[in-house]
Short mmCIF file of C-alpha atoms in Angstrom, two decimals:
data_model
loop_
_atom_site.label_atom_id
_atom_site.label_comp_id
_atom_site.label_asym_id
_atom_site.label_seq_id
_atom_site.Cartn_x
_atom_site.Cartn_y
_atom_site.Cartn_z
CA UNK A 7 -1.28 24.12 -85.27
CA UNK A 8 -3.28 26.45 -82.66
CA UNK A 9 -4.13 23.28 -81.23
CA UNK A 10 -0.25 22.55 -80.52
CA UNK A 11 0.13 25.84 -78.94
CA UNK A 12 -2.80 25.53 -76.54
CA UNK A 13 -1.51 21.83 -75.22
CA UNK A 14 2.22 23.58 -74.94
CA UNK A 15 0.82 26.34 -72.99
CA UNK A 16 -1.34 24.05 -70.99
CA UNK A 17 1.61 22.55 -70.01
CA UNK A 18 3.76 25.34 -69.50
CA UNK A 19 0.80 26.49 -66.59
CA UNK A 20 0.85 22.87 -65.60
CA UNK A 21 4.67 23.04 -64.72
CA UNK A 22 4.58 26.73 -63.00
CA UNK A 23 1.79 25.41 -60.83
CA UNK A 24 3.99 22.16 -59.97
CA UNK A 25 6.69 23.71 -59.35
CA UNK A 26 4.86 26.45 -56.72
CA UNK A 27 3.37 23.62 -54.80
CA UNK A 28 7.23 22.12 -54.85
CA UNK A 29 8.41 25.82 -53.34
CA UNK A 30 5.47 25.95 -50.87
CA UNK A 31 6.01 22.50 -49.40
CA UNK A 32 9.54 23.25 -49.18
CA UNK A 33 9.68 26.05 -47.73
CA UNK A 34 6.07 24.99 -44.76
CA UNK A 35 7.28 21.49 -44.25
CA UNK A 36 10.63 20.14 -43.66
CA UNK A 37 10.64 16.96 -46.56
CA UNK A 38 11.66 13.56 -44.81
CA UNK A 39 15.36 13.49 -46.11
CA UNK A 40 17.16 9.69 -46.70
CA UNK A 41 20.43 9.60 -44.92
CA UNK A 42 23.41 7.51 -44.81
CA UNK A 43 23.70 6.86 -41.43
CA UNK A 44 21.02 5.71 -38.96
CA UNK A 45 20.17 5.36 -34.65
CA UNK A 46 18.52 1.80 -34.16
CA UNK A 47 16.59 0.52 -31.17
CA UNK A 48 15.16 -2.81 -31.43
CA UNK A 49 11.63 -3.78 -29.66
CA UNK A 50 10.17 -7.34 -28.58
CA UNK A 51 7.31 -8.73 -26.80
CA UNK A 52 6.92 -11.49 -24.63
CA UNK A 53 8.32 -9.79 -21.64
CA UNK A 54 6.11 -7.89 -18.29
CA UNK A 55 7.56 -4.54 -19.02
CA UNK A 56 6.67 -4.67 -22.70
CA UNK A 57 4.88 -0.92 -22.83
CA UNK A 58 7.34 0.11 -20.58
CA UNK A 59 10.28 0.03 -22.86
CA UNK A 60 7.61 0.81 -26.10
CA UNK A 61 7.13 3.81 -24.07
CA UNK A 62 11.18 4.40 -23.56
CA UNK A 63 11.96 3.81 -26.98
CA UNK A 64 9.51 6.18 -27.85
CA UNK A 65 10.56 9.16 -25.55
CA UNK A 66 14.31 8.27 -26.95
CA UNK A 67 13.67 8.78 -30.60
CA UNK A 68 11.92 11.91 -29.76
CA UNK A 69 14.97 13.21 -28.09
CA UNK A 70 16.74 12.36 -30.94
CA UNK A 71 14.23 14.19 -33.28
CA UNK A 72 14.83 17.53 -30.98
CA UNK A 73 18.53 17.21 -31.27
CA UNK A 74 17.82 17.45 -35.21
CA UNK A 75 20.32 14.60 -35.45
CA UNK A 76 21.48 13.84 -39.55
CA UNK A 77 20.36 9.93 -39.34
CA UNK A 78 17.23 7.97 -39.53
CA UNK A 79 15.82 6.49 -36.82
CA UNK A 80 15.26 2.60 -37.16
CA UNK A 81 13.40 0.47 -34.95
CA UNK A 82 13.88 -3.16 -35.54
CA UNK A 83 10.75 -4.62 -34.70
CA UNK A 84 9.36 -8.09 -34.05
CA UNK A 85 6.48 -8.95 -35.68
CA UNK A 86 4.34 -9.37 -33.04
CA UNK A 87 4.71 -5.72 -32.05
CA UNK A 88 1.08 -4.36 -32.03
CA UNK A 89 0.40 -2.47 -35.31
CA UNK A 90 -0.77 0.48 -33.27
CA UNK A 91 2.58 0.48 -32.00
CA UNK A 92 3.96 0.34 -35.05
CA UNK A 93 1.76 3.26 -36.41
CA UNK A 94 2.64 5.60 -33.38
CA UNK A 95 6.07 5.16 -34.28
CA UNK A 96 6.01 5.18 -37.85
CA UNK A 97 3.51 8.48 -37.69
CA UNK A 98 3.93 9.96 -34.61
CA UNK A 99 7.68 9.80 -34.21
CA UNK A 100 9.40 9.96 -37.76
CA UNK A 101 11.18 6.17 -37.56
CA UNK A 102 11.23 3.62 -39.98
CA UNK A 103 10.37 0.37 -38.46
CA UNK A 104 11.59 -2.62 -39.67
CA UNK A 105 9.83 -5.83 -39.31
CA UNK A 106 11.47 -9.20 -38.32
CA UNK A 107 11.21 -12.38 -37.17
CA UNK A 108 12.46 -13.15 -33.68
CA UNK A 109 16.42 -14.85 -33.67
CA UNK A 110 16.36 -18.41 -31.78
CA UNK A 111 18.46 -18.03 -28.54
CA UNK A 112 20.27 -21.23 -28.67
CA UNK A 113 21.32 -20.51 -24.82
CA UNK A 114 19.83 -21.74 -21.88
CA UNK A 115 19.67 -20.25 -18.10
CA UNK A 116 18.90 -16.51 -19.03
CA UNK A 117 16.30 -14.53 -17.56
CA UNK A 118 12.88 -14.26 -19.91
CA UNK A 119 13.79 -10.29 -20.64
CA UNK A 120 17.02 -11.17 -22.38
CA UNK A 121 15.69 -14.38 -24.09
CA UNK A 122 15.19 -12.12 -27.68
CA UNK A 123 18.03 -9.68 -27.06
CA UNK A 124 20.01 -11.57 -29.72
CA UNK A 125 17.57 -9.47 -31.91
CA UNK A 126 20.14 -6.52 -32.05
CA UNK A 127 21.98 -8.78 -34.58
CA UNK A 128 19.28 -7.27 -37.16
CA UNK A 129 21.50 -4.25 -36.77
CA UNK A 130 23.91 -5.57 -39.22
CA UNK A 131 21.80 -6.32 -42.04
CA UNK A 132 21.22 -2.72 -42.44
CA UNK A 133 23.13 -2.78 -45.71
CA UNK A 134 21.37 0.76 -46.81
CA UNK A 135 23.32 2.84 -44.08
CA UNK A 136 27.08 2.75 -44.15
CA UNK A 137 27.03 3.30 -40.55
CA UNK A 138 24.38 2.33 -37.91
CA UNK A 139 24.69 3.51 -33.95
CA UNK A 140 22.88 0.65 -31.83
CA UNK A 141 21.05 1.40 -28.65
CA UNK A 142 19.05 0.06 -25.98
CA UNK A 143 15.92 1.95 -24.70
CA UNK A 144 17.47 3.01 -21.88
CA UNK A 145 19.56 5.57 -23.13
CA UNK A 146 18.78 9.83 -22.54
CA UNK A 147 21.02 11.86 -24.77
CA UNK A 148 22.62 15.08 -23.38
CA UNK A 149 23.62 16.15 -26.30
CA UNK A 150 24.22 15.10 -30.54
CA UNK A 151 26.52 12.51 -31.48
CA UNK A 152 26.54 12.08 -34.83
CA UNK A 153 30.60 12.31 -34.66
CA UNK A 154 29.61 8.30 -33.65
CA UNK A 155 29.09 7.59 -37.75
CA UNK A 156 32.88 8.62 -38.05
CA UNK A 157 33.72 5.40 -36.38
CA UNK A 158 35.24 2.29 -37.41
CA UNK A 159 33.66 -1.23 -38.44
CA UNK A 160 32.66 -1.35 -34.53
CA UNK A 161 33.20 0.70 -31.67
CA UNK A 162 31.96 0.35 -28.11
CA UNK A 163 32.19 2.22 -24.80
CA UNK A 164 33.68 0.33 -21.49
CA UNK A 165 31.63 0.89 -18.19
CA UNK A 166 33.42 -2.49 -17.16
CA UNK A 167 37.23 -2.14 -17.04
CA UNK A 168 37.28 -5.29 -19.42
CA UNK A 169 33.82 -6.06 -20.73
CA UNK A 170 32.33 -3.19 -23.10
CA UNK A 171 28.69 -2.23 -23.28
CA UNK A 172 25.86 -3.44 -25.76
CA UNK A 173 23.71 -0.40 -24.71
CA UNK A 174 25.06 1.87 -27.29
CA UNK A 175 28.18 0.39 -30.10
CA UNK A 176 28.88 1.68 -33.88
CA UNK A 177 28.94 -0.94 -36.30
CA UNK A 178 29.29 -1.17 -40.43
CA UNK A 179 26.04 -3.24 -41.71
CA UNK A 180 27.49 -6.10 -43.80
CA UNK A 181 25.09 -8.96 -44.24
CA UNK A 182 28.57 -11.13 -44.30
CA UNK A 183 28.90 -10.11 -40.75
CA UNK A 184 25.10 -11.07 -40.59
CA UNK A 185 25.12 -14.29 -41.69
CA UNK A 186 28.65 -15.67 -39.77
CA UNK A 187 26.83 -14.63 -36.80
CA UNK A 188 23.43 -16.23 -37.21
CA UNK A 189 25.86 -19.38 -38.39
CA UNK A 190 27.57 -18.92 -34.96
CA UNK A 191 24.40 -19.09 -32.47
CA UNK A 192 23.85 -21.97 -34.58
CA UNK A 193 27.73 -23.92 -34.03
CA UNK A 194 26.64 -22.77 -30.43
CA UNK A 195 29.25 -20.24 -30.41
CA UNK A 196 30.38 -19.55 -26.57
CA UNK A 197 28.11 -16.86 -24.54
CA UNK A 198 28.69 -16.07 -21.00
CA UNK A 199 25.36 -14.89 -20.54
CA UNK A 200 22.84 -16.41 -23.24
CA UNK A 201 22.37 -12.97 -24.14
CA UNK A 202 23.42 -10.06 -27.09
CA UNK A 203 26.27 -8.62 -24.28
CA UNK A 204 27.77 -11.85 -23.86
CA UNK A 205 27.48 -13.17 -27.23
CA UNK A 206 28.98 -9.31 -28.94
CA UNK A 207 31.38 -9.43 -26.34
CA UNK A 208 32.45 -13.00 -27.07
CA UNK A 209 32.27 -11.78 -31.48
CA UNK A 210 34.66 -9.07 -31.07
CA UNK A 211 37.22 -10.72 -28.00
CA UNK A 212 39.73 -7.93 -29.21
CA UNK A 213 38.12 -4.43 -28.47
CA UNK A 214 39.46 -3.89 -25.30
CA UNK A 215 43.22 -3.81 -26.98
CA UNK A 216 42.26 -1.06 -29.34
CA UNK A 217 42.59 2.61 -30.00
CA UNK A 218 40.55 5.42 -28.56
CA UNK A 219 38.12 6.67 -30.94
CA UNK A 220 38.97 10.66 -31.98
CA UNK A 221 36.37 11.91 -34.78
CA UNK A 222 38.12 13.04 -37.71
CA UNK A 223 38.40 16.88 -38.17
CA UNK A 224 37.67 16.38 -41.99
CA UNK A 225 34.92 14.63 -41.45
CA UNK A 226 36.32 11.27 -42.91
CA UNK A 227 35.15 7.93 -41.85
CA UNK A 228 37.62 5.52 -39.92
CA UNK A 229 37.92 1.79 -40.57
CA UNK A 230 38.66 -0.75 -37.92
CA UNK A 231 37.67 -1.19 -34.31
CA UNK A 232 37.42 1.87 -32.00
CA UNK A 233 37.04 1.97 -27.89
CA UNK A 234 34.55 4.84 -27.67
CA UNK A 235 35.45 7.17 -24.47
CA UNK A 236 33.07 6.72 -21.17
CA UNK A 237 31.23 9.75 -22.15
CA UNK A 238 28.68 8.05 -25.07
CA UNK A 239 27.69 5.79 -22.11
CA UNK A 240 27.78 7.71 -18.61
CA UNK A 241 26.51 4.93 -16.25
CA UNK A 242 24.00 6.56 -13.75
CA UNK A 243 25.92 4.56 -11.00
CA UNK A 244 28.80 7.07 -11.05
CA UNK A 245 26.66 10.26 -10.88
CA UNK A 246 24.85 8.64 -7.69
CA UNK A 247 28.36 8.77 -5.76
CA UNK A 248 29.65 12.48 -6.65
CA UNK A 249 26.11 14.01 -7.26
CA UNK A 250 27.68 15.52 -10.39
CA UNK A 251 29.43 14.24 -13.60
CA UNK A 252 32.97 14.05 -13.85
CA UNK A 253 34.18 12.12 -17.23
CA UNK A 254 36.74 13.79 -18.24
CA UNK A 255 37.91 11.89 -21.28
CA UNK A 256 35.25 12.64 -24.52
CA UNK A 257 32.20 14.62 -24.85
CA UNK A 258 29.48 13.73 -21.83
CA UNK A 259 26.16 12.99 -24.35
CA UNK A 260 24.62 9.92 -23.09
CA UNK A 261 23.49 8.17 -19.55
CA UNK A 262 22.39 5.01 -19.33
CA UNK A 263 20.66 2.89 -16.83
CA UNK A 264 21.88 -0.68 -16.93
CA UNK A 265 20.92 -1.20 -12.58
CA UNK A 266 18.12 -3.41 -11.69
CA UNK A 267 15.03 -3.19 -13.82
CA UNK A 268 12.59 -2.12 -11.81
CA UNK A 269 14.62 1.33 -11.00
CA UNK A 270 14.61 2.18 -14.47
CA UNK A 271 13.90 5.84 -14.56
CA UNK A 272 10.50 5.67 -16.33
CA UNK A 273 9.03 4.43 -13.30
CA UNK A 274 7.81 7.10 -11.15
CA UNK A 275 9.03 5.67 -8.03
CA UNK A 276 12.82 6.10 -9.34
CA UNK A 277 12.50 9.45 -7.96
CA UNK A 278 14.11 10.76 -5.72
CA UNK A 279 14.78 6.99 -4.68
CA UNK A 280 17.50 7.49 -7.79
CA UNK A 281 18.09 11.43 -8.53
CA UNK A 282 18.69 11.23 -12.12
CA UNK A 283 15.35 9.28 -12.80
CA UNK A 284 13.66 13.49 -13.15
CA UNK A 285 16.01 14.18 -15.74
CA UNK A 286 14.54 10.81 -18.00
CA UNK A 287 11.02 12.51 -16.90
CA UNK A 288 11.60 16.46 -17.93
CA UNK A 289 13.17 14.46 -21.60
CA UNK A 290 9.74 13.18 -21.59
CA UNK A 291 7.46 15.68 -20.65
CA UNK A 292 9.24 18.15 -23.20
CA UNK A 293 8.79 15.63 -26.13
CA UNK A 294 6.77 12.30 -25.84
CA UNK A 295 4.20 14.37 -22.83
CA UNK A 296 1.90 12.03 -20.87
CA UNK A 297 -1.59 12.34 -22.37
CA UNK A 298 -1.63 8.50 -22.82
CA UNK A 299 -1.73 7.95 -18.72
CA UNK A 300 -3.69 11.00 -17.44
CA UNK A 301 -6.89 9.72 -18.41
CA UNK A 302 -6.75 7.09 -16.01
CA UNK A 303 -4.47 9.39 -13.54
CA UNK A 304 -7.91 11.64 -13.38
CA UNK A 305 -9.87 8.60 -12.81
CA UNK A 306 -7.96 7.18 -9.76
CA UNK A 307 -8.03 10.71 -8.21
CA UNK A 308 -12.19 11.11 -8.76
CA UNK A 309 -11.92 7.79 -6.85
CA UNK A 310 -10.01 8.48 -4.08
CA UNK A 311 -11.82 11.60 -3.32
CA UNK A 312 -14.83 9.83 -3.53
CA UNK A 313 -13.87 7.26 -1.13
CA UNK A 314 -12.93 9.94 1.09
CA UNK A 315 -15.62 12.13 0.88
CA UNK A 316 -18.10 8.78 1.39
CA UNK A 317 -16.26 7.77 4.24
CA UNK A 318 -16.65 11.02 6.19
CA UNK A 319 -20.66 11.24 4.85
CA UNK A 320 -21.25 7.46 5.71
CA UNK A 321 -19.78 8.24 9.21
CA UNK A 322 -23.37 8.29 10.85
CA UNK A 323 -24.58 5.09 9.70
CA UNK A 324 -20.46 3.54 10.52
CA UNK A 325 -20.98 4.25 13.79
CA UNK A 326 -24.67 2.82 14.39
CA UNK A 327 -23.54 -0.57 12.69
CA UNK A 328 -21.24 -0.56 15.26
CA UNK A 329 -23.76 -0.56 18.33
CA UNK A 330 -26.76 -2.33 16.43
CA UNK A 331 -27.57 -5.18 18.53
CA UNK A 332 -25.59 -8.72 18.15
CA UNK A 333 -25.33 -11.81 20.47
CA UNK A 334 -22.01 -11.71 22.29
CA UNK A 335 -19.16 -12.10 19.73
CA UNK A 336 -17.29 -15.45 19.75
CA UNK A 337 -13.59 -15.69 19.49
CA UNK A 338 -13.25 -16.81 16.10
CA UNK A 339 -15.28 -13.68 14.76
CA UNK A 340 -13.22 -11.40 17.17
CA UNK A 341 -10.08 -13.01 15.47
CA UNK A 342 -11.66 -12.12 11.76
CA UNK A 343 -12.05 -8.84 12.50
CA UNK A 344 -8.55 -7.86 13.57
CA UNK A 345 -7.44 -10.20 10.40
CA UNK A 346 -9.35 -8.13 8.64
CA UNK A 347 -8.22 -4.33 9.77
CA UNK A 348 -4.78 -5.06 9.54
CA UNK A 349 -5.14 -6.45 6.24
CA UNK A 350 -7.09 -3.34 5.66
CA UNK A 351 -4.26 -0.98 6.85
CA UNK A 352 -1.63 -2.65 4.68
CA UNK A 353 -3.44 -2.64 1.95
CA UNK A 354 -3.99 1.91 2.00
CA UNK A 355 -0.28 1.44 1.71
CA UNK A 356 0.34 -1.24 -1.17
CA UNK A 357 -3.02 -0.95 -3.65
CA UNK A 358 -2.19 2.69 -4.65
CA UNK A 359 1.56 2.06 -5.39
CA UNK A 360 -0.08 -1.82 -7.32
CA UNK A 361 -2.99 0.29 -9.73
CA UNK A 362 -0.94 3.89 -10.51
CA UNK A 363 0.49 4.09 -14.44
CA UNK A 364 4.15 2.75 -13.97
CA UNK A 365 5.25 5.46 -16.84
CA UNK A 366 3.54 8.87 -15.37
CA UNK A 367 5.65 11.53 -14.04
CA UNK A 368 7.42 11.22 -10.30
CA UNK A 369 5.54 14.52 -8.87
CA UNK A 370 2.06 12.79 -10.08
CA UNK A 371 2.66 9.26 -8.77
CA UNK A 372 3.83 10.35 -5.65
CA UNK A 373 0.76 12.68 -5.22
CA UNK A 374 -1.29 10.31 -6.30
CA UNK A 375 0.00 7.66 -3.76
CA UNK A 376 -0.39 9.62 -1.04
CA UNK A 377 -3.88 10.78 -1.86
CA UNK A 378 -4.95 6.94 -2.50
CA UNK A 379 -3.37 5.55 1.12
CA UNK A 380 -4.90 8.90 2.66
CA UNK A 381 -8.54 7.57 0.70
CA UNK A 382 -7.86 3.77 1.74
CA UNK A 383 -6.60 4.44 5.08
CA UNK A 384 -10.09 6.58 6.01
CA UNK A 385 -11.68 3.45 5.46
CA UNK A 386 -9.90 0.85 7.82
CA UNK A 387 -10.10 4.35 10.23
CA UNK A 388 -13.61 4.90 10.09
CA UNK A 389 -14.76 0.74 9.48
CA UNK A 390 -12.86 -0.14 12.50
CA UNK A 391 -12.24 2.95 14.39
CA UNK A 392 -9.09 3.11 14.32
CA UNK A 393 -6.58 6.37 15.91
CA UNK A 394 -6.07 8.32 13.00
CA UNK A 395 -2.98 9.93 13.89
CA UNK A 396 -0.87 6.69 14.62
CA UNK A 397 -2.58 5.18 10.92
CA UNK A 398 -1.08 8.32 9.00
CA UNK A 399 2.63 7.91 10.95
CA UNK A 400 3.90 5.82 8.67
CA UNK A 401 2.75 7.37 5.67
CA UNK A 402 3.99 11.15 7.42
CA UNK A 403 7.43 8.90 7.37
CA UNK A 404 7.63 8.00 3.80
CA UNK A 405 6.74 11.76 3.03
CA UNK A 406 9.48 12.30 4.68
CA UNK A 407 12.06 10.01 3.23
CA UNK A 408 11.14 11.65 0.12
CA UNK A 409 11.60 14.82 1.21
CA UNK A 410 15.33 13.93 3.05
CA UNK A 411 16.07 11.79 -0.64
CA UNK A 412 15.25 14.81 -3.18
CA UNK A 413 16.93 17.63 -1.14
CA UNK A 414 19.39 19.09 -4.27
CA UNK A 415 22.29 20.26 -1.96
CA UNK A 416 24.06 17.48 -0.73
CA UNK A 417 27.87 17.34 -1.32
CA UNK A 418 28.01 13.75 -2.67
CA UNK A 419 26.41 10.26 -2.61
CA UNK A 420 27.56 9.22 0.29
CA UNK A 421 26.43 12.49 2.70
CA UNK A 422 22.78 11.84 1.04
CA UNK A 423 23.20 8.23 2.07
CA UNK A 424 23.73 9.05 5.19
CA UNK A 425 21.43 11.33 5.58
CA UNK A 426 18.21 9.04 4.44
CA UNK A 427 20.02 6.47 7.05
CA UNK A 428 20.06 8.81 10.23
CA UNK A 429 16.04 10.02 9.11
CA UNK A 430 15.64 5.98 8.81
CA UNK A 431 16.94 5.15 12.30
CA UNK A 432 15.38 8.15 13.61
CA UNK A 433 11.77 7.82 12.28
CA UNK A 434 11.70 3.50 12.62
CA UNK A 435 10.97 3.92 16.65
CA UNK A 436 8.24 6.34 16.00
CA UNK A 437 6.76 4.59 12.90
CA UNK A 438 6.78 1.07 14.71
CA UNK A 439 5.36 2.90 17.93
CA UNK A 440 2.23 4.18 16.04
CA UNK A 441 2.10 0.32 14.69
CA UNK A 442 1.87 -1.07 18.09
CA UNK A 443 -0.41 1.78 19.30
CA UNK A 444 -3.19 0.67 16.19
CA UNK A 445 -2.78 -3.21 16.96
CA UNK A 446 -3.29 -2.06 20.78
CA UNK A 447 -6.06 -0.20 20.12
CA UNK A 448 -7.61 -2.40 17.58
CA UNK A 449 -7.32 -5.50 20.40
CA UNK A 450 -9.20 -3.51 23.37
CA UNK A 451 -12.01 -2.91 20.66
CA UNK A 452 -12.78 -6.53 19.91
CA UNK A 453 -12.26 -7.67 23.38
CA UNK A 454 -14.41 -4.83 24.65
CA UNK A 455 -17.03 -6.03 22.19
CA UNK A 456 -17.06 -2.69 21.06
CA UNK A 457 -18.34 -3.43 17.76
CA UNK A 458 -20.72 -5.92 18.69
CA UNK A 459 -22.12 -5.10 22.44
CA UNK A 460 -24.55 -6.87 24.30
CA UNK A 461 -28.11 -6.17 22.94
CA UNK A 462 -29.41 -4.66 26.17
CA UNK A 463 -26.34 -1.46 25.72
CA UNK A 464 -28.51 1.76 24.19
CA UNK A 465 -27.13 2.99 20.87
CA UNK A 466 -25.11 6.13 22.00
CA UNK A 467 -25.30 9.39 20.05
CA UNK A 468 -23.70 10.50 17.29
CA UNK A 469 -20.76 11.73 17.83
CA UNK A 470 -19.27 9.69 20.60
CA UNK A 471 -16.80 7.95 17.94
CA UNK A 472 -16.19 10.46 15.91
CA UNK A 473 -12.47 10.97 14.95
CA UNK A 474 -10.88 14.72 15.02
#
């Protein structure tokens, strides 16, 4: 009998201890909660910009995290995502990913990046969600939209007054739905495009004659096909010509950047090229951060100022080479020498933009850039003794452009356009003068045989080349 009471209170204990581990996790970590609703991305390989758009999707679902949206976060997956991938997203970022095999495009004639879009179908066979909001990678929300699971069977925004959008729709999972479209791509169901926009677009032929989508004030879901207003899907286009948003029908919560690919506004060149491509960055510096490039960012710059602090110290020796005694110089090796400095001068201008991390933040690749030509251009300076002013022109000019491109207080799109025209016209005479001054000055050198003189010229001091 006293046995019984000791194994009853034993497990009384047992239970009060339980449930004050419950109460402490509860109340020092916020428990991953299963919801009804979920955002979905879908990744692939096979394409050039592969960590690119990992590195998108990632920043993305982190912005959704901050919002403290009320839906998972999905990414449907191919399988030959790398696992570390996988883990980064699973761990790092709070998403469930979802493993599948790549759909068959059926279509021909369609460039390489949209050959697995047709992956996005997964997004129906979602069955555990009774709603799912589908988006591309290239999406930065303003704001929360989880009004979106209110929406019909599907729902899509128009940026094209008759085509909608793939970038971001609302659809119902049904694995019906599923399998009539995997039967379709294989009846060779008409696409204009061989891609997921065409073939949607071609699925649902009807959207465009439907109702605005209004979220329900009692929170209710609707059934049926919606048009969702502009605002889920602000194209960055019509920012560029006002400066400024104006959409006034619906809530403005999303951009997205459907232009050419390699303005996307990850890259750090989209800035100021494209204003809006420092509002993806700030997104990502506030959540994702860049600690996967700045190891190599800190590399590149020890480089640099190596090369130009060994260009400067191996000045002395540059300019004996230069008068060290040779037979006369023949034409051909006159000819390979002014091959080789111009080569040398385009090159300051096109390696550092070629080798900087595609993803790091505007203000870091463009200082970076500038700090590599500045490094490479020393070189071709001090190798071939070359003015230095007239080499840094053109570099001064793109400094410049920059400069004209991210002033904040132009009235609209079109003054700014202008405006990097008239410093364009202005600056091309004195950029293409500095050109011809470096070819000019480059030609007197090799036909004065100043790099290879006659072997009874003295070595001159020190000094007597030496660039200010």
């Amino acid at each position: 009998m006293e046995r019984g009471n000791y194994v009853v209170t034993f497990l009384r204990v047992l239970l009060v201890l339980m449930a004050a581990v419950e109460t402490k996790a509860l109340n020092g970590v916020k428990l991953k909660e299963e919801h009804r609703n979920a955002y979905a991305t879908m990744m692939y390989m096979g394409t050039p910009k592969d960590y690119e758009f990992y590195v998108a999707t990632r920043v993305m679902i982190k912005s959704l995290v901050k919002l403290q949206v009320e839906a998972d976060l999905v990414v449907i997956a191919s399988l030959d995502v790398p696992l570390r991938w996988v883990r980064a997203l699973e761990e790092e970022d709070g998403a469930k990913v979802v493993r599948v095999e790549n759909i068959n495009n059926p279509y021909t004639g369609q460039q390489k990046r949209f050959k697995l879009t047709l992956n996005k179908l997964y997004a129906w066979s979602l069955v555990d969600y009774e709603r799912v909001v589908m988006l591309d990678a290239d999406n930065l929300f303003l704001q929360k939209t989880d009004e979106l699971f209110q929406c019909g069977q599907f729902c899509a925004v128009f940026i094209n007054p008759c085509i909608f959008h793939t970038g971001l729709f609302v659809l119902q999972p049904s694995q019906e739905v599923f399998k009539d479209m995997i039967h379709s791509l294989e009846t060779g169901k008409e696409n204009p495009d061989g891609a997921d926009q065409g073939f949607i677009g071609a699925y649902f032929p009807d959207l465009l004659d439907q109702p605005n989508f209004h979220p329900p004030l009692n929170g209710s879901n609707l059934d049926g096909q919606y048009r969702l207003p502009l605002g889920y899907q602000m194209d960055a286009s019509y920012y560029y010509l006002r400066l400024r948003w104006r959409v006034p029908c619906g809530p403005n919560s999303v951009i997205t950047f459907p232009g050419a690919l390699w303005l996307k506004p990850w890259y750090w060149w989209s800035w100021p090229v494209l204003p809006l491509g420092i509002e993806w960055h700030e997104t990502r510096r506030q959540t994702l951060g860049y600690a996967a490039e700045m190891p190599v960012v800190i590399i590149q710059s020890i480089i640099f100022l190596g090369i130009i602090v060994m260009t400067h110290v191996a000045l002395p020796t540059i300019s004996k080479l230069y008068y060290k005694n040779s037979d006369k110089t023949t034409s051909l090796m006159q000819t390979a020498i002014k091959f080789i400095a111009i080569w040398s001068f385009l090159a300051a201008y096109v390696v550092p933009f070629a080798i900087i991390p595609r993803t790091i933040h505007p203000l870091v690749g463009w200082g970076l850039y500038f700090l590599g030509s500045i490094a490479l251009s020393s070189v071709a300076i001090n190798s071939f003794m070359l003015p230095a002013i007239q080499v840094f022109v053109p570099l001064i000019g793109i400094f410049g452009s920059l400069l004209v491109m991210a002033y904040p207080w132009y009235n609209n799109g079109v003054v700014r356009a202008l405006a990097v025209f008239g410093y364009a016209f202005c600056y091309a005479p004195v950029a293409w003068g500095s050109v011809v001054k470096v070819l000019a000055r480059l030609h007197v050198s090799v036909e004065r045989e100043q790099f290879f003189p006659k072997s009874t010229e003295s070595s001159p001091p020190y000094g007597v080349n030496k660039l200010c």
